[in-house]
mmCIF file of C-alpha atoms in Angstrom:
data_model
loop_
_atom_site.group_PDB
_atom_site.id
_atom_site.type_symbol
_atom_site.label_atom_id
_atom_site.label_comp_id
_atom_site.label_asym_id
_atom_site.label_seq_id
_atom_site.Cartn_x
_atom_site.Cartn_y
_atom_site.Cartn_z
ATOM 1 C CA UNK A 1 -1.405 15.672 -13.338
ATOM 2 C CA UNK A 2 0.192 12.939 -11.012
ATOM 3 C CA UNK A 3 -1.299 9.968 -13.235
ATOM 4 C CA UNK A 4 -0.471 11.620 -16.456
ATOM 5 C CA UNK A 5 2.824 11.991 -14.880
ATOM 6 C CA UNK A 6 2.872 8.628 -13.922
ATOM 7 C CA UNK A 7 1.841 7.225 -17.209
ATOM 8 C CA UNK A 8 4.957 9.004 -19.350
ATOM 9 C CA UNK A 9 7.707 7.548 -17.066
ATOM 10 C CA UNK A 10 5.530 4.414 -17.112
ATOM 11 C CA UNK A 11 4.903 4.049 -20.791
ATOM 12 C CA UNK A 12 7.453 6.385 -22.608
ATOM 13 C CA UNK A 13 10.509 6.761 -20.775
ATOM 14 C CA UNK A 14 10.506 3.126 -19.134
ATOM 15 C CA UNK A 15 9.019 1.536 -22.555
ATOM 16 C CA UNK A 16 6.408 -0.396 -20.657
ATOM 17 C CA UNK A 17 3.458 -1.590 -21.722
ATOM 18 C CA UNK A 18 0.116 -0.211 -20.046
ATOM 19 C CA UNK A 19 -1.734 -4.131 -20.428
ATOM 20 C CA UNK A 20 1.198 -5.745 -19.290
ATOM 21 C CA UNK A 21 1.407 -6.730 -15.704
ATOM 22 C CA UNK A 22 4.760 -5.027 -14.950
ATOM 23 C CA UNK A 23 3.505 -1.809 -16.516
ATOM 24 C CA UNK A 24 0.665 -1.333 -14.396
ATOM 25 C CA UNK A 25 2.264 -2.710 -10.921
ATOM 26 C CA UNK A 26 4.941 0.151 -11.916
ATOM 27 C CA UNK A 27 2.555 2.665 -12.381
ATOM 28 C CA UNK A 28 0.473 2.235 -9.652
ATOM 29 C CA UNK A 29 4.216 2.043 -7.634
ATOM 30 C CA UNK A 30 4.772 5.785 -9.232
ATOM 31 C CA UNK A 31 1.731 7.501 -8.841
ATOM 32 C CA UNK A 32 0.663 6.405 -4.909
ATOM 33 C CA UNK A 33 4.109 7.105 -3.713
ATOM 34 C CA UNK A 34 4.216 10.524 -5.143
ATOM 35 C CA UNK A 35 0.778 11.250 -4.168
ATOM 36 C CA UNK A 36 0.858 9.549 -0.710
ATOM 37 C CA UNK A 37 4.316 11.359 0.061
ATOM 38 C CA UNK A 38 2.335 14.883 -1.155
ATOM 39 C CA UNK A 39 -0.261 14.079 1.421
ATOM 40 C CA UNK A 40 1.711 12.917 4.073
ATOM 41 C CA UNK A 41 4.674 16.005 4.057
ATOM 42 C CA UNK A 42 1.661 18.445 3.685
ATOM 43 C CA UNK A 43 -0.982 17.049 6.794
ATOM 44 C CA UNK A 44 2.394 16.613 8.978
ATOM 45 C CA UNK A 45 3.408 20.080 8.268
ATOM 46 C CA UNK A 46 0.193 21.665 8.986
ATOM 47 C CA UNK A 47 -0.501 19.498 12.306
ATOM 48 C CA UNK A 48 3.186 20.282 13.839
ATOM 49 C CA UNK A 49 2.689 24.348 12.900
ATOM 50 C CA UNK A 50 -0.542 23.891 13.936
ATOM 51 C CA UNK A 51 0.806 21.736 17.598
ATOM 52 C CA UNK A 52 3.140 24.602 18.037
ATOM 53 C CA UNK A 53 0.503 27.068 19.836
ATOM 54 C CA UNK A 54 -0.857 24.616 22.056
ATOM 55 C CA UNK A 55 1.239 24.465 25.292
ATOM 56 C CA UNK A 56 2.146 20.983 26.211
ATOM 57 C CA UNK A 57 2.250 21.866 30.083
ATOM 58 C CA UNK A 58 -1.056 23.161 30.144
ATOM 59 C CA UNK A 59 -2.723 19.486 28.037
ATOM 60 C CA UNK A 60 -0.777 17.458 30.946
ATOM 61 C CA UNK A 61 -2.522 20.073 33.697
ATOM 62 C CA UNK A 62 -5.943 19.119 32.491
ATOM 63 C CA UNK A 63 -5.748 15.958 32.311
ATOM 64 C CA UNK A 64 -4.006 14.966 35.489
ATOM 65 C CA UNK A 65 -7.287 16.794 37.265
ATOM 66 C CA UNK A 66 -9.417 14.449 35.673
ATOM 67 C CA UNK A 67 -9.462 10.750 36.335
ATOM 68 C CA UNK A 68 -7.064 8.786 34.978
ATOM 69 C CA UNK A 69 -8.842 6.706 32.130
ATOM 70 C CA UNK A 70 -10.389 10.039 30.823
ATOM 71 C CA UNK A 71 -7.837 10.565 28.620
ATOM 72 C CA UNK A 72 -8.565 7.190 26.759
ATOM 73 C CA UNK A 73 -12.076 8.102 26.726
ATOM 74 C CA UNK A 74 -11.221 11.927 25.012
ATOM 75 C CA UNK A 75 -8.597 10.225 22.843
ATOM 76 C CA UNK A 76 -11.221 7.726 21.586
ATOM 77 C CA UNK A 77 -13.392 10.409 20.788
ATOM 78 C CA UNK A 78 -11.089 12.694 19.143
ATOM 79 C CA UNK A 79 -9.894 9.330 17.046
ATOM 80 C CA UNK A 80 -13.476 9.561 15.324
ATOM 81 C CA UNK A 81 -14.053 13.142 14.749
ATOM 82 C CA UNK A 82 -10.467 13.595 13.081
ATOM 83 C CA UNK A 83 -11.293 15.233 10.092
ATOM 84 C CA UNK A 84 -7.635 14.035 8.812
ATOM 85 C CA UNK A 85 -6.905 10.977 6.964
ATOM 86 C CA UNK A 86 -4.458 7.924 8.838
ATOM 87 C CA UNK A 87 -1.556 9.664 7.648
ATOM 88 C CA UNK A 88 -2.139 12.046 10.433
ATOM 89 C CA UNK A 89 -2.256 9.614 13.359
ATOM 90 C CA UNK A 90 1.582 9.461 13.995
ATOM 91 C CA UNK A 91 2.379 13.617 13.922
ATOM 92 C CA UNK A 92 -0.453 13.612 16.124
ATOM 93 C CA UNK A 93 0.514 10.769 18.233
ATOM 94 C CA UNK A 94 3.643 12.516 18.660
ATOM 95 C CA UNK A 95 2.420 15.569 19.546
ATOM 96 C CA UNK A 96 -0.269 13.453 22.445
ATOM 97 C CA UNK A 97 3.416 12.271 23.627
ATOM 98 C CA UNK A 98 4.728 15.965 23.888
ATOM 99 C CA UNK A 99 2.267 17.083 25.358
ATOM 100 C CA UNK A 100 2.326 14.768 28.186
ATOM 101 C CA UNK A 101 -0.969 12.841 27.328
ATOM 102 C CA UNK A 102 -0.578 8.914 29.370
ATOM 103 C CA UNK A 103 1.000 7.099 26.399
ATOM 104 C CA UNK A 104 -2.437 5.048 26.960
ATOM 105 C CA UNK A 105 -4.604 7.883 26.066
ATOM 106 C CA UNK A 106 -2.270 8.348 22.547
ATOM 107 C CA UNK A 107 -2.823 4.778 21.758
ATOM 108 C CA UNK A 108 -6.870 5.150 22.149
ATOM 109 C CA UNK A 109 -6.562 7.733 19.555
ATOM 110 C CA UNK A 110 -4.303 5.589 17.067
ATOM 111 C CA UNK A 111 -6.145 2.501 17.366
ATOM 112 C CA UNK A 112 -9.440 4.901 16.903
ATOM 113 C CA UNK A 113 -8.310 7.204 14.298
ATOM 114 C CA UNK A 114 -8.272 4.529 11.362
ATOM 115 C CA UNK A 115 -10.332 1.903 12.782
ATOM 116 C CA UNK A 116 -13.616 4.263 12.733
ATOM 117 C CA UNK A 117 -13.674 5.716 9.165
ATOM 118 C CA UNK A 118 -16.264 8.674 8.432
ATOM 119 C CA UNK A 119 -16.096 7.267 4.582
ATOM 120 C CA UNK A 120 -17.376 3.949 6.191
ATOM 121 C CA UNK A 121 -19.890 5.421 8.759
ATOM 122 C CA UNK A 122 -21.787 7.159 5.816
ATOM 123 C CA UNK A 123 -22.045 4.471 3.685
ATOM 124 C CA UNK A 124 -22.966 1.693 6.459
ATOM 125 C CA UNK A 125 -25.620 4.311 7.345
ATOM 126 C CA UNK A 126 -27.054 4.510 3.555
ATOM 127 C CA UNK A 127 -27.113 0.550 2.907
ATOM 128 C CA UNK A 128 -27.397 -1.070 6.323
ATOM 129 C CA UNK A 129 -29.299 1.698 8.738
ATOM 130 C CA UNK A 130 -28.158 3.323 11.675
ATOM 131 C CA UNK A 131 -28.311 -0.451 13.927
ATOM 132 C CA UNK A 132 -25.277 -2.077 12.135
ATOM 133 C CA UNK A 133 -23.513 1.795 12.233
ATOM 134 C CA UNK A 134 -23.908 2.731 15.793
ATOM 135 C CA UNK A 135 -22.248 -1.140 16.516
ATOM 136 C CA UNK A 136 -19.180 -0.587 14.102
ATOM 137 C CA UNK A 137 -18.725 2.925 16.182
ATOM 138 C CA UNK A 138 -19.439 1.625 19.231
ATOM 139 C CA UNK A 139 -17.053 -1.502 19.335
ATOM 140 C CA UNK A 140 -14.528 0.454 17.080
ATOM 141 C CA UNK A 141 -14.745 3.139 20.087
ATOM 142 C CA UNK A 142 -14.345 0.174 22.985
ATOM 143 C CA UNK A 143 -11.633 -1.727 21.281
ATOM 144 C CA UNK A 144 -9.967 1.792 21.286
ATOM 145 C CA UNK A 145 -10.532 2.537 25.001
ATOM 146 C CA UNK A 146 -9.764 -0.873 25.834
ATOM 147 C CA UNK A 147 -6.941 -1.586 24.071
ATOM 148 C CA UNK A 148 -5.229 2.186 25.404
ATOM 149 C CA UNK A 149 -5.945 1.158 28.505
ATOM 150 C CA UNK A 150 -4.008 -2.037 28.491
ATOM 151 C CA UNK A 151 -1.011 -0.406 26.479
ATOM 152 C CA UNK A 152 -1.054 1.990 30.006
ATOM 153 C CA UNK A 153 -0.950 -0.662 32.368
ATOM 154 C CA UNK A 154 2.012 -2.037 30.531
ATOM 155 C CA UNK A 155 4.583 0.783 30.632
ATOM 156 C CA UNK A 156 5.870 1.196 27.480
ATOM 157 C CA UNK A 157 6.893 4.569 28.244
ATOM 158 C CA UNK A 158 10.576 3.551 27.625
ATOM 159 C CA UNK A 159 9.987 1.791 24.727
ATOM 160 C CA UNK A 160 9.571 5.030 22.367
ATOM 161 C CA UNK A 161 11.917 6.388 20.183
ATOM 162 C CA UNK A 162 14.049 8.742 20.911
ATOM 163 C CA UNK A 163 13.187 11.517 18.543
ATOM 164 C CA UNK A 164 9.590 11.180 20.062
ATOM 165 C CA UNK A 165 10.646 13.700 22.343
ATOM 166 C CA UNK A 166 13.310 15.600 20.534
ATOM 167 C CA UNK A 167 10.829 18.167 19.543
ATOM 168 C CA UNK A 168 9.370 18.628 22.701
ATOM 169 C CA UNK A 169 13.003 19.949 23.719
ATOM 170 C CA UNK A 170 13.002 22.223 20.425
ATOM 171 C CA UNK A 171 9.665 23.951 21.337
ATOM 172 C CA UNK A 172 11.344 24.797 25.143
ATOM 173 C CA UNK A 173 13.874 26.535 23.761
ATOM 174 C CA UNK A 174 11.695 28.101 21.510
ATOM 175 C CA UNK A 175 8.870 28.909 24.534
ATOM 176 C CA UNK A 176 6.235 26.978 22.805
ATOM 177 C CA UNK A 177 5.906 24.719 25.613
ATOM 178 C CA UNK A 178 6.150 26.966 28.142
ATOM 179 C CA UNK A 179 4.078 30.052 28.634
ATOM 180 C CA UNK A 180 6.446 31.486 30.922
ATOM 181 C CA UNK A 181 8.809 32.050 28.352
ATOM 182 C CA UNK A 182 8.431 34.301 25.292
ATOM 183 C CA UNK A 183 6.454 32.554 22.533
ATOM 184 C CA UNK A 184 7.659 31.565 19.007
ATOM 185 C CA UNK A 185 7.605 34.053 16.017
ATOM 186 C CA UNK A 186 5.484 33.030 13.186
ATOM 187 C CA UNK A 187 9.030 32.211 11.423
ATOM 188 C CA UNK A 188 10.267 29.812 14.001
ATOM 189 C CA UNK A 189 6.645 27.641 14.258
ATOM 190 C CA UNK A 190 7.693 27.501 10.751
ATOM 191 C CA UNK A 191 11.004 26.036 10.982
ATOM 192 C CA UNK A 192 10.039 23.679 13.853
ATOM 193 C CA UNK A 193 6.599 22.315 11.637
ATOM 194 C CA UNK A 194 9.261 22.121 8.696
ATOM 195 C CA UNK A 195 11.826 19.963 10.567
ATOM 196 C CA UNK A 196 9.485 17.851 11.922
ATOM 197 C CA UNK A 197 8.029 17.780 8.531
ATOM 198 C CA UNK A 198 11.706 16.169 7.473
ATOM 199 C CA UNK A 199 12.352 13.965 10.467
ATOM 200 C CA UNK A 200 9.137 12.092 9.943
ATOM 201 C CA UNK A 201 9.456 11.543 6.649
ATOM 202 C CA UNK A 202 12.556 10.300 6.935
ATOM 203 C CA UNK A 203 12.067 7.610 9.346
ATOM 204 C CA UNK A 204 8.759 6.597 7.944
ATOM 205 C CA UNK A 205 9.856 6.726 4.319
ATOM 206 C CA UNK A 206 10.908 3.126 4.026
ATOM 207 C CA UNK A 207 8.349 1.415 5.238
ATOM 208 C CA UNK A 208 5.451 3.773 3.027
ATOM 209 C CA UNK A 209 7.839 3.133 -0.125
ATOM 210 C CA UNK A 210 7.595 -1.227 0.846
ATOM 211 C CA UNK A 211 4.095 -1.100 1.278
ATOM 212 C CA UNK A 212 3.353 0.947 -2.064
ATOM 213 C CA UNK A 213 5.280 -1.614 -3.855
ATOM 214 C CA UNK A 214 3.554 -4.535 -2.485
ATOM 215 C CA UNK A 215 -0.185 -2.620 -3.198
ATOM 216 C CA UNK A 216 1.296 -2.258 -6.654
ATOM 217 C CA UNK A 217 2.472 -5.649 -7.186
ATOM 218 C CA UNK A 218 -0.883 -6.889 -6.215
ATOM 219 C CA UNK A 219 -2.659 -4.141 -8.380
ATOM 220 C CA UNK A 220 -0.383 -5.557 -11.240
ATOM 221 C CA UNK A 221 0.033 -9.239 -10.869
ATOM 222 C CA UNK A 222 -2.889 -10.459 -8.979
ATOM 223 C CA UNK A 223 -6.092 -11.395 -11.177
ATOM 224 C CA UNK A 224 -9.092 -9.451 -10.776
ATOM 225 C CA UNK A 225 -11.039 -11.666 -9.540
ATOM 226 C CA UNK A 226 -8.652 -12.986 -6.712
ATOM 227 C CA UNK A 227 -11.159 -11.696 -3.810
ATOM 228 C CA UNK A 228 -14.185 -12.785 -4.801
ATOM 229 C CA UNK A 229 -12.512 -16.529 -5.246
ATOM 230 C CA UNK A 230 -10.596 -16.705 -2.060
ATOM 231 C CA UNK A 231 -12.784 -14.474 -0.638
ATOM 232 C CA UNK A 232 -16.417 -16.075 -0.768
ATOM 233 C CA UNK A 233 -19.255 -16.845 1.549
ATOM 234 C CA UNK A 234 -18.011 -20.475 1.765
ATOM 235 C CA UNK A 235 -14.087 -19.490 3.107
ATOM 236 C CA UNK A 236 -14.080 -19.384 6.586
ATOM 237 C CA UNK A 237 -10.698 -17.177 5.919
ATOM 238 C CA UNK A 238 -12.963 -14.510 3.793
ATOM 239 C CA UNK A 239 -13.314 -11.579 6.392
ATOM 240 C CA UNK A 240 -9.528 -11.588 7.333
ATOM 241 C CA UNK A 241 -8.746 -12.137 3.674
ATOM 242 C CA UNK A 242 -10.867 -8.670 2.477
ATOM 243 C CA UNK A 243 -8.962 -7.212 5.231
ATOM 244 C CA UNK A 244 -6.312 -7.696 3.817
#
């Protein structure tokens, strides 16, 4: 239904034409930032309802028992078993912050999250055996805990945005993060997952809307065979460029 919908304001109400280069940089445009926005709004719902009966205070408690690069190690972890897409990573990452989770530990999880694909692990496994699989996990999973633990010796802590820990405040009032006080009716988990929902969206919205247009301009204007020229065994630039 998105495509088709995609295609009439494409092709009949815009006039474009569907071999032209404009028409189908537009329609790709249309199509990924309705779907991508669907996605988005619907995992960051479900994750904040979802955050809103696990008590912050009691995360922190666990973890400061442990010792303190533990957290980068569980974050890692729970980076590659995500069943969600990348999408997820930042209402999760915020919710790591609330919690009280070492802003080192959060970052292990959102260098993790994308960087070790379950797509990808199943298909190196099928056409290059479980050697060159258990290496992409394995570095993917060191560069994670690495790479958290050098955002935690840095002390970025200040560096977040405020509204990182707006909702944290929210879910006090409401007793979600605090199981001394009364917990949350089924209504108000609603309204906080909804706001949060909005507020994402809202700030993240302009950047997801630039980088759909410059996937569709490529899609559109850029020959089909553009990777595999620029791109060959012979270009020393070839992994960065399919990267890219």
């Amino acid at each position: 239904m998105l495509q088709e919908f995609a295609d009439y304001v494409t092709y009949n109400l815009m006039g474009l034409e569907p071999a032209s280069h404009l028409g189908s940089a537009v329609n790709f445009f249309i199509y990924d930032t309705i779907k991508i926005f669907i996605l988005l709004a619907t995992l960051i719902f479900v994750i904040s309802f979802i955050r809103t009966y696990i008590p912050p205070n009691k995360v922190k408690e666990t973890l400061e028992k442990r010792h303190k690069y533990t957290g980068n190690f569980i974050a890692a972890l729970v980076g590659i078993i995500t069943p969600f897409c990348s999408c997820s990573a930042v209402p999760l990452f915020i919710g790591f912050v609330e919690a009280g989770v070492p802003l080192g530990a959060t970052f292990s999880f959102l260098i993790s999250s994308p960087m070790i694909n379950e797509i990808a692990i199943i298909l190196l496994l099928g056409l290059f055996g479980w050697q060159i699989t258990a290496f992409y996990i394995l570095s993917g999973f060191i560069i994670a805990v690495l790479g958290g633990i050098l955002i935690g010796k840095l002390k970025m802590e200040t560096e977040l945005e405020d509204y990182v820990y707006e909702t944290l405040e929210k879910m006090k009032a409401l007793g979600a993060a605090d199981v001394e006080l009364p917990k949350p009716t089924l209504r108000e988990r609603y309204v906080i997952a909804k706001n949060e929902m909005k507020d994402i969206l809202r700030r993240v919205s302009p950047y997801i809307v630039i980088a759909i247009a410059i996937g569709g301009w490529i899609h559109g204007y850029l020959p089909e065979d553009f990777l595999l020229q620029y791109a060959g065994a012979d270009n020393i630039f070839a992994v960065p460029m399919a990267v890219k």
